[in-house]
JSON list of C-alpha atoms in Angstrom, two decimals:
[
{"chain": "A", "resi": 1, "resn": "MET", "atom": "CA", "xyz": [-22.20, 19.18, 1.46]},
{"chain": "A", "resi": 2, "resn": "PRO", "atom": "CA", "xyz": [-21.25, 16.87, -1.60]},
{"chain": "A", "resi": 3, "resn": "THR", "atom": "CA", "xyz": [-21.87, 19.30, -4.56]},
{"chain": "A", "resi": 4, "resn": "PHE", "atom": "CA", "xyz": [-23.68, 18.17, -7.74]},
{"chain": "A", "resi": 5, "resn": "TYR", "atom": "CA", "xyz": [-20.09, 18.12, -9.82]},
{"chain": "A", "resi": 6, "resn": "GLU", "atom": "CA", "xyz": [-18.76, 15.53, -7.62]},
{"chain": "A", "resi": 7, "resn": "GLY", "atom": "CA", "xyz": [-20.90, 12.89, -8.56]},
{"chain": "A", "resi": 8, "resn": "GLU", "atom": "CA", "xyz": [-20.21, 9.49, -6.76]},
{"chain": "A", "resi": 9, "resn": "PRO", "atom": "CA", "xyz": [-17.91, 9.10, -3.78]},
{"chain": "A", "resi": 10, "resn": "ILE", "atom": "CA", "xyz": [-14.09, 8.16, -4.32]},
{"chain": "A", "resi": 11, "resn": "ALA", "atom": "CA", "xyz": [-14.73, 5.63, -1.57]},
{"chain": "A", "resi": 12, "resn": "VAL", "atom": "CA", "xyz": [-17.11, 5.27, 1.61]},
{"chain": "A", "resi": 13, "resn": "VAL", "atom": "CA", "xyz": [-15.83, 3.62, 5.00]},
{"chain": "A", "resi": 14, "resn": "HIS", "atom": "CA", "xyz": [-17.42, 1.77, 7.91]},
{"chain": "A", "resi": 15, "resn": "GLN", "atom": "CA", "xyz": [-15.19, 2.44, 10.50]},
{"chain": "A", "resi": 16, "resn": "THR", "atom": "CA", "xyz": [-15.73, 2.03, 14.53]},
{"chain": "A", "resi": 17, "resn": "LEU", "atom": "CA", "xyz": [-12.24, 3.61, 16.33]},
{"chain": "A", "resi": 18, "resn": "THR", "atom": "CA", "xyz": [-11.28, 2.54, 19.68]},
{"chain": "A", "resi": 19, "resn": "ALA", "atom": "CA", "xyz": [-9.22, 4.72, 22.40]},
{"chain": "A", "resi": 20, "resn": "GLU", "atom": "CA", "xyz": [-6.15, 3.31, 21.65]},
{"chain": "A", "resi": 21, "resn": "GLU", "atom": "CA", "xyz": [-6.51, 3.32, 17.93]},
{"chain": "A", "resi": 22, "resn": "TYR", "atom": "CA", "xyz": [-7.36, 7.17, 17.57]},
{"chain": "A", "resi": 23, "resn": "ALA", "atom": "CA", "xyz": [-4.43, 7.40, 20.68]},
{"chain": "A", "resi": 24, "resn": "GLN", "atom": "CA", "xyz": [-2.64, 5.94, 18.09]},
{"chain": "A", "resi": 25, "resn": "ALA", "atom": "CA", "xyz": [-3.19, 8.15, 15.08]},
{"chain": "A", "resi": 26, "resn": "ALA", "atom": "CA", "xyz": [-3.39, 11.63, 17.59]},
{"chain": "A", "resi": 27, "resn": "VAL", "atom": "CA", "xyz": [0.35, 10.75, 18.27]},
{"chain": "A", "resi": 28, "resn": "PHE", "atom": "CA", "xyz": [1.55, 9.89, 14.86]},
{"chain": "A", "resi": 29, "resn": "ALA", "atom": "CA", "xyz": [-0.33, 12.80, 14.01]},
{"chain": "A", "resi": 30, "resn": "GLU", "atom": "CA", "xyz": [1.24, 14.84, 16.26]},
{"chain": "A", "resi": 31, "resn": "SER", "atom": "CA", "xyz": [5.00, 13.84, 16.18]},
{"chain": "A", "resi": 32, "resn": "HIS", "atom": "CA", "xyz": [4.70, 14.24, 12.20]},
{"chain": "A", "resi": 33, "resn": "ARG", "atom": "CA", "xyz": [3.73, 17.48, 12.71]},
{"chain": "A", "resi": 34, "resn": "SER", "atom": "CA", "xyz": [7.03, 19.18, 12.37]},
{"chain": "A", "resi": 35, "resn": "VAL", "atom": "CA", "xyz": [10.50, 18.38, 12.74]},
{"chain": "A", "resi": 36, "resn": "TRP", "atom": "CA", "xyz": [10.14, 19.94, 16.24]},
{"chain": "A", "resi": 37, "resn": "SER", "atom": "CA", "xyz": [7.65, 17.27, 17.48]},
{"chain": "A", "resi": 38, "resn": "ARG", "atom": "CA", "xyz": [9.87, 14.10, 16.71]},
{"chain": "A", "resi": 39, "resn": "ARG", "atom": "CA", "xyz": [11.27, 12.47, 20.16]},
{"chain": "A", "resi": 40, "resn": "GLY", "atom": "CA", "xyz": [13.65, 10.94, 18.69]},
{"chain": "A", "resi": 41, "resn": "VAL", "atom": "CA", "xyz": [14.45, 15.18, 17.70]},
{"chain": "A", "resi": 42, "resn": "ARG", "atom": "CA", "xyz": [14.12, 16.45, 21.09]},
{"chain": "A", "resi": 43, "resn": "ALA", "atom": "CA", "xyz": [15.81, 13.92, 22.88]},
{"chain": "A", "resi": 44, "resn": "ALA", "atom": "CA", "xyz": [18.85, 14.23, 20.42]},
{"chain": "A", "resi": 45, "resn": "ALA", "atom": "CA", "xyz": [18.61, 18.23, 21.09]},
{"chain": "A", "resi": 46, "resn": "ALA", "atom": "CA", "xyz": [18.76, 18.03, 24.99]},
{"chain": "A", "resi": 47, "resn": "LEU", "atom": "CA", "xyz": [22.08, 15.24, 25.01]},
{"chain": "A", "resi": 48, "resn": "THR", "atom": "CA", "xyz": [23.84, 17.98, 23.01]},
{"chain": "A", "resi": 49, "resn": "VAL", "atom": "CA", "xyz": [23.01, 20.59, 25.89]},
{"chain": "A", "resi": 50, "resn": "ALA", "atom": "CA", "xyz": [23.88, 17.99, 27.87]},
{"chain": "A", "resi": 51, "resn": "ALA", "atom": "CA", "xyz": [26.99, 17.40, 25.94]},
{"chain": "A", "resi": 52, "resn": "LEU", "atom": "CA", "xyz": [27.78, 21.11, 26.10]},
{"chain": "A", "resi": 53, "resn": "ALA", "atom": "CA", "xyz": [27.61, 21.70, 29.74]},
{"chain": "A", "resi": 54, "resn": "PHE", "atom": "CA", "xyz": [29.44, 18.23, 30.33]},
{"chain": "A", "resi": 55, "resn": "SER", "atom": "CA", "xyz": [31.88, 19.76, 27.94]},
{"chain": "A", "resi": 56, "resn": "CYS", "atom": "CA", "xyz": [32.32, 22.52, 29.99]},
{"chain": "A", "resi": 57, "resn": "ILE", "atom": "CA", "xyz": [33.37, 21.41, 33.38]},
{"chain": "A", "resi": 58, "resn": "PRO", "atom": "CA", "xyz": [37.49, 21.55, 33.06]},
{"chain": "A", "resi": 59, "resn": "VAL", "atom": "CA", "xyz": [37.02, 25.24, 31.90]},
{"chain": "A", "resi": 60, "resn": "TYR", "atom": "CA", "xyz": [34.44, 26.65, 34.34]},
{"chain": "A", "resi": 61, "resn": "ARG", "atom": "CA", "xyz": [36.13, 24.58, 37.13]},
{"chain": "A", "resi": 62, "resn": "TYR", "atom": "CA", "xyz": [39.37, 26.33, 36.25]},
{"chain": "A", "resi": 63, "resn": "GLN", "atom": "CA", "xyz": [37.48, 29.86, 36.50]},
{"chain": "A", "resi": 64, "resn": "TYR", "atom": "CA", "xyz": [35.55, 29.08, 39.62]},
{"chain": "A", "resi": 65, "resn": "ALA", "atom": "CA", "xyz": [36.61, 26.06, 41.22]},
{"chain": "A", "resi": 66, "resn": "THR", "atom": "CA", "xyz": [33.62, 24.35, 40.81]},
{"chain": "A", "resi": 67, "resn": "ALA", "atom": "CA", "xyz": [31.22, 22.68, 38.84]},
{"chain": "A", "resi": 68, "resn": "TRP", "atom": "CA", "xyz": [28.43, 22.36, 39.98]},
{"chain": "A", "resi": 69, "resn": "ILE", "atom": "CA", "xyz": [26.09, 24.40, 37.53]},
{"chain": "A", "resi": 70, "resn": "PRO", "atom": "CA", "xyz": [27.87, 22.64, 34.14]},
{"chain": "A", "resi": 71, "resn": "ILE", "atom": "CA", "xyz": [27.10, 18.78, 35.64]},
{"chain": "A", "resi": 72, "resn": "ALA", "atom": "CA", "xyz": [23.00, 20.32, 37.20]},
{"chain": "A", "resi": 73, "resn": "VAL", "atom": "CA", "xyz": [22.69, 21.75, 33.41]},
{"chain": "A", "resi": 74, "resn": "GLY", "atom": "CA", "xyz": [24.03, 18.62, 31.94]},
{"chain": "A", "resi": 75, "resn": "CYS", "atom": "CA", "xyz": [22.28, 15.92, 34.04]},
{"chain": "A", "resi": 76, "resn": "LEU", "atom": "CA", "xyz": [18.60, 18.28, 33.43]},
{"chain": "A", "resi": 77, "resn": "GLY", "atom": "CA", "xyz": [19.54, 17.54, 29.63]},
{"chain": "A", "resi": 78, "resn": "VAL", "atom": "CA", "xyz": [20.16, 13.85, 30.32]},
{"chain": "A", "resi": 79, "resn": "LEU", "atom": "CA", "xyz": [16.60, 13.65, 32.06]},
{"chain": "A", "resi": 80, "resn": "LEU", "atom": "CA", "xyz": [15.02, 15.80, 29.61]},
{"chain": "A", "resi": 81, "resn": "ALA", "atom": "CA", "xyz": [16.38, 13.37, 26.50]},
{"chain": "A", "resi": 82, "resn": "ALA", "atom": "CA", "xyz": [14.75, 10.02, 28.81]},
{"chain": "A", "resi": 83, "resn": "TYR", "atom": "CA", "xyz": [11.63, 12.25, 29.12]},
{"chain": "A", "resi": 84, "resn": "PHE", "atom": "CA", "xyz": [11.24, 13.18, 25.88]},
{"chain": "A", "resi": 85, "resn": "PHE", "atom": "CA", "xyz": [12.15, 9.48, 24.20]},
{"chain": "A", "resi": 86, "resn": "TRP", "atom": "CA", "xyz": [10.40, 7.29, 26.55]},
{"chain": "A", "resi": 87, "resn": "PHE", "atom": "CA", "xyz": [7.71, 9.05, 28.58]},
{"chain": "A", "resi": 88, "resn": "GLN", "atom": "CA", "xyz": [6.46, 11.48, 26.86]},
{"chain": "A", "resi": 89, "resn": "PRO", "atom": "CA", "xyz": [5.13, 9.38, 24.00]},
{"chain": "A", "resi": 90, "resn": "VAL", "atom": "CA", "xyz": [2.73, 7.77, 26.81]},
{"chain": "A", "resi": 91, "resn": "ARG", "atom": "CA", "xyz": [1.30, 10.15, 28.52]},
{"chain": "A", "resi": 92, "resn": "MET", "atom": "CA", "xyz": [0.63, 12.17, 24.87]},
{"chain": "A", "resi": 93, "resn": "GLN", "atom": "CA", "xyz": [-1.57, 8.62, 24.35]},
{"chain": "A", "resi": 94, "resn": "LYS", "atom": "CA", "xyz": [-3.13, 8.48, 27.32]},
{"chain": "A", "resi": 95, "resn": "ARG", "atom": "CA", "xyz": [-3.80, 12.41, 26.64]},
{"chain": "A", "resi": 96, "resn": "ALA", "atom": "CA", "xyz": [-5.56, 11.63, 22.93]},
{"chain": "A", "resi": 97, "resn": "ALA", "atom": "CA", "xyz": [-7.44, 8.53, 24.78]},
{"chain": "A", "resi": 98, "resn": "ALA", "atom": "CA", "xyz": [-9.00, 10.57, 27.52]},
{"chain": "A", "resi": 99, "resn": "VAL", "atom": "CA", "xyz": [-10.02, 13.25, 24.61]},
{"chain": "A", "resi": 100, "resn": "PHE", "atom": "CA", "xyz": [-11.06, 10.18, 22.90]},
{"chain": "A", "resi": 101, "resn": "GLN", "atom": "CA", "xyz": [-13.93, 9.09, 26.30]},
{"chain": "A", "resi": 102, "resn": "LYS", "atom": "CA", "xyz": [-15.07, 11.74, 26.59]},
{"chain": "A", "resi": 103, "resn": "ASN", "atom": "CA", "xyz": [-16.15, 12.14, 23.44]},
{"chain": "A", "resi": 104, "resn": "ARG", "atom": "CA", "xyz": [-18.99, 9.46, 22.60]},
{"chain": "A", "resi": 105, "resn": "PHE", "atom": "CA", "xyz": [-19.51, 10.72, 19.29]},
{"chain": "A", "resi": 106, "resn": "TRP", "atom": "CA", "xyz": [-16.44, 9.57, 18.09]},
{"chain": "A", "resi": 107, "resn": "GLN", "atom": "CA", "xyz": [-16.59, 5.86, 19.61]},
{"chain": "A", "resi": 108, "resn": "GLN", "atom": "CA", "xyz": [-20.18, 5.67, 17.32]},
{"chain": "A", "resi": 109, "resn": "ARG", "atom": "CA", "xyz": [-20.06, 3.70, 14.20]},
{"chain": "A", "resi": 110, "resn": "CYS", "atom": "CA", "xyz": [-18.95, 5.94, 11.03]},
{"chain": "A", "resi": 111, "resn": "LYS", "atom": "CA", "xyz": [-19.54, 6.58, 7.40]},
{"chain": "A", "resi": 112, "resn": "ILE", "atom": "CA", "xyz": [-16.78, 8.75, 6.02]},
{"chain": "A", "resi": 113, "resn": "SER", "atom": "CA", "xyz": [-17.31, 9.27, 2.43]},
{"chain": "A", "resi": 114, "resn": "PHE", "atom": "CA", "xyz": [-14.79, 10.83, 0.14]},
{"chain": "A", "resi": 115, "resn": "TYR", "atom": "CA", "xyz": [-15.77, 13.35, -2.76]},
{"chain": "A", "resi": 116, "resn": "ARG", "atom": "CA", "xyz": [-13.18, 15.12, -5.05]},
{"chain": "A", "resi": 117, "resn": "ASP", "atom": "CA", "xyz": [-12.94, 18.39, -3.27]},
{"chain": "A", "resi": 118, "resn": "SER", "atom": "CA", "xyz": [-14.71, 17.58, -0.04]},
{"chain": "A", "resi": 119, "resn": "VAL", "atom": "CA", "xyz": [-15.77, 14.33, 3.25]},
{"chain": "A", "resi": 120, "resn": "CYS", "atom": "CA", "xyz": [-18.65, 14.10, 4.24]},
{"chain": "A", "resi": 121, "resn": "CYS", "atom": "CA", "xyz": [-18.48, 12.10, 7.77]},
{"chain": "A", "resi": 122, "resn": "GLU", "atom": "CA", "xyz": [-21.71, 10.04, 9.59]},
{"chain": "A", "resi": 123, "resn": "THR", "atom": "CA", "xyz": [-23.04, 9.27, 12.64]},
{"chain": "A", "resi": 124, "resn": "PRO", "atom": "CA", "xyz": [-26.26, 8.15, 14.20]},
{"chain": "A", "resi": 125, "resn": "TYR", "atom": "CA", "xyz": [-26.49, 11.88, 16.14]},
{"chain": "A", "resi": 126, "resn": "GLU", "atom": "CA", "xyz": [-24.48, 14.27, 13.34]},
{"chain": "A", "resi": 127, "resn": "LYS", "atom": "CA", "xyz": [-23.16, 14.74, 10.42]},
{"chain": "A", "resi": 128, "resn": "ILE", "atom": "CA", "xyz": [-19.65, 16.44, 9.34]},
{"chain": "A", "resi": 129, "resn": "SER", "atom": "CA", "xyz": [-18.88, 17.98, 6.21]},
{"chain": "A", "resi": 130, "resn": "GLY", "atom": "CA", "xyz": [-15.56, 19.54, 5.42]},
{"chain": "A", "resi": 131, "resn": "TYR", "atom": "CA", "xyz": [-13.73, 20.44, 2.08]},
{"chain": "A", "resi": 132, "resn": "TRP", "atom": "CA", "xyz": [-10.29, 19.57, 1.92]},
{"chain": "A", "resi": 133, "resn": "SER", "atom": "CA", "xyz": [-9.06, 23.58, 1.47]},
{"chain": "A", "resi": 134, "resn": "ASP", "atom": "CA", "xyz": [-10.38, 23.15, 5.41]},
{"chain": "A", "resi": 135, "resn": "TYR", "atom": "CA", "xyz": [-7.86, 20.81, 6.56]},
{"chain": "A", "resi": 136, "resn": "TYR", "atom": "CA", "xyz": [-3.84, 21.96, 7.06]},
{"chain": "A", "resi": 137, "resn": "ALA", "atom": "CA", "xyz": [-2.28, 18.36, 6.70]},
{"chain": "A", "resi": 138, "resn": "CYS", "atom": "CA", "xyz": [-2.59, 15.07, 5.56]},
{"chain": "A", "resi": 139, "resn": "TYR", "atom": "CA", "xyz": [-0.68, 11.91, 7.13]},
{"chain": "A", "resi": 140, "resn": "GLU", "atom": "CA", "xyz": [-0.70, 8.30, 6.18]},
{"chain": "A", "resi": 141, "resn": "CYS", "atom": "CA", "xyz": [1.37, 5.02, 7.47]},
{"chain": "A", "resi": 142, "resn": "PRO", "atom": "CA", "xyz": [0.32, 1.40, 6.98]},
{"chain": "A", "resi": 143, "resn": "ALA", "atom": "CA", "xyz": [-2.00, 1.67, 9.50]},
{"chain": "A", "resi": 144, "resn": "TYR", "atom": "CA", "xyz": [-3.81, 5.22, 9.29]},
{"chain": "A", "resi": 145, "resn": "LEU", "atom": "CA", "xyz": [-4.55, 8.00, 7.10]},
{"chain": "A", "resi": 146, "resn": "VAL", "atom": "CA", "xyz": [-4.52, 11.07, 9.53]},
{"chain": "A", "resi": 147, "resn": "VAL", "atom": "CA", "xyz": [-6.06, 14.65, 8.09]},
{"chain": "A", "resi": 148, "resn": "ALA", "atom": "CA", "xyz": [-5.49, 17.35, 10.58]},
{"chain": "A", "resi": 149, "resn": "GLY", "atom": "CA", "xyz": [-7.42, 20.87, 10.57]},
{"chain": "A", "resi": 150, "resn": "GLY", "atom": "CA", "xyz": [-11.13, 20.98, 10.23]},
{"chain": "A", "resi": 151, "resn": "TRP", "atom": "CA", "xyz": [-13.48, 22.99, 12.18]},
{"chain": "A", "resi": 152, "resn": "ASP", "atom": "CA", "xyz": [-15.90, 20.41, 13.49]},
{"chain": "A", "resi": 153, "resn": "ARG", "atom": "CA", "xyz": [-13.45, 17.90, 13.89]},
{"chain": "A", "resi": 154, "resn": "HIS", "atom": "CA", "xyz": [-9.07, 18.54, 14.29]},
{"chain": "A", "resi": 155, "resn": "LEU", "atom": "CA", "xyz": [-8.55, 15.13, 13.65]},
{"chain": "A", "resi": 156, "resn": "LEU", "atom": "CA", "xyz": [-9.87, 12.88, 10.91]},
{"chain": "A", "resi": 157, "resn": "ILE", "atom": "CA", "xyz": [-8.90, 9.34, 11.51]},
{"chain": "A", "resi": 158, "resn": "VAL", "atom": "CA", "xyz": [-9.03, 6.27, 9.05]},
{"chain": "A", "resi": 159, "resn": "ASP", "atom": "CA", "xyz": [-8.52, 3.17, 10.04]},
{"chain": "A", "resi": 160, "resn": "LYS", "atom": "CA", "xyz": [-6.93, 1.66, 6.72]},
{"chain": "A", "resi": 161, "resn": "LYS", "atom": "CA", "xyz": [-7.73, -1.50, 7.34]},
{"chain": "A", "resi": 162, "resn": "GLN", "atom": "CA", "xyz": [-11.55, -1.31, 6.80]},
{"chain": "A", "resi": 163, "resn": "LEU", "atom": "CA", "xyz": [-10.64, -0.25, 3.38]},
{"chain": "A", "resi": 164, "resn": "SER", "atom": "CA", "xyz": [-10.30, -2.73, 0.34]},
{"chain": "A", "resi": 165, "resn": "PRO", "atom": "CA", "xyz": [-6.44, -2.21, -1.36]},
{"chain": "A", "resi": 166, "resn": "GLY", "atom": "CA", "xyz": [-8.17, -0.83, -4.81]},
{"chain": "A", "resi": 167, "resn": "GLN", "atom": "CA", "xyz": [-9.79, 1.70, -2.69]},
{"chain": "A", "resi": 168, "resn": "ARG", "atom": "CA", "xyz": [-6.65, 2.09, 0.15]},
{"chain": "A", "resi": 169, "resn": "GLU", "atom": "CA", "xyz": [-4.74, 3.12, -3.39]},
{"chain": "A", "resi": 170, "resn": "ALA", "atom": "CA", "xyz": [-7.57, 5.48, -4.87]},
{"chain": "A", "resi": 171, "resn": "VAL", "atom": "CA", "xyz": [-7.44, 7.09, -1.84]},
{"chain": "A", "resi": 172, "resn": "SER", "atom": "CA", "xyz": [-3.82, 7.57, -1.28]},
{"chain": "A", "resi": 173, "resn": "ALA", "atom": "CA", "xyz": [-3.40, 8.61, -4.27]},
{"chain": "A", "resi": 174, "resn": "HIS", "atom": "CA", "xyz": [-6.72, 11.07, -4.22]},
{"chain": "A", "resi": 175, "resn": "MET", "atom": "CA", "xyz": [-4.37, 12.35, -0.49]},
{"chain": "A", "resi": 176, "resn": "ARG", "atom": "CA", "xyz": [-1.26, 12.92, -2.14]},
{"chain": "A", "resi": 177, "resn": "GLU", "atom": "CA", "xyz": [-3.45, 14.94, -4.81]},
{"chain": "A", "resi": 178, "resn": "GLN", "atom": "CA", "xyz": [-4.95, 17.07, -2.56]},
{"chain": "A", "resi": 179, "resn": "PHE", "atom": "CA", "xyz": [-2.58, 18.39, -0.10]},
{"chain": "A", "resi": 180, "resn": "ALA", "atom": "CA", "xyz": [0.39, 17.95, -2.52]},
{"chain": "A", "resi": 181, "resn": "ASN", "atom": "CA", "xyz": [3.55, 19.52, -0.22]},
{"chain": "A", "resi": 182, "resn": "ARG", "atom": "CA", "xyz": [1.16, 19.16, 2.94]},
{"chain": "A", "resi": 183, "resn": "TYR", "atom": "CA", "xyz": [1.12, 15.09, 2.53]},
{"chain": "A", "resi": 184, "resn": "LEU", "atom": "CA", "xyz": [3.36, 12.77, 4.29]},
{"chain": "A", "resi": 185, "resn": "TRP", "atom": "CA", "xyz": [3.68, 9.90, 4.11]},
{"chain": "A", "resi": 186, "resn": "ALA", "atom": "CA", "xyz": [5.86, 7.92, 6.64]},
{"chain": "A", "resi": 187, "resn": "LYS", "atom": "CA", "xyz": [6.22, 4.29, 8.33]},
{"chain": "A", "resi": 188, "resn": "GLN", "atom": "CA", "xyz": [5.11, 5.50, 11.52]}
]
């Protein structure tokens, strides 16, 4: 896939991901995909619905003499907020770890070469190449670089501990330039 005008790669990473690392990076990417994907936003929306339902109790009691519907809706909102904030991230991590365990290729040592307009991932059993235009977003935090999209793998995860400080800065700068408004840096 690397073409003749690319020259040497910007950086080459040799890494072996664990299920836990993959799950953490996948949940990080999923939670930063959009504003509504964040657990705090979903929990706040559910709490807002609960607050509105509880605030309607006096009016509802005046009109219908009982208040079991707004109480039920309010309690459901509080339960949903608790689910979105505490339980859903754990379930997402378990699901991502299960996906990682099912694919033995992802558990192999991988060599990732970053080129100007493409990336090449090589394991002993497969070679995946893709252009940056095939991916739809890049998410970066202090621990991981996650590129989402692509034809062969939905997530390209780079453990930044495997990079030297110079490579880390070069790859980060390159990703910021490649993805522009589709690039997000977060503290996680």
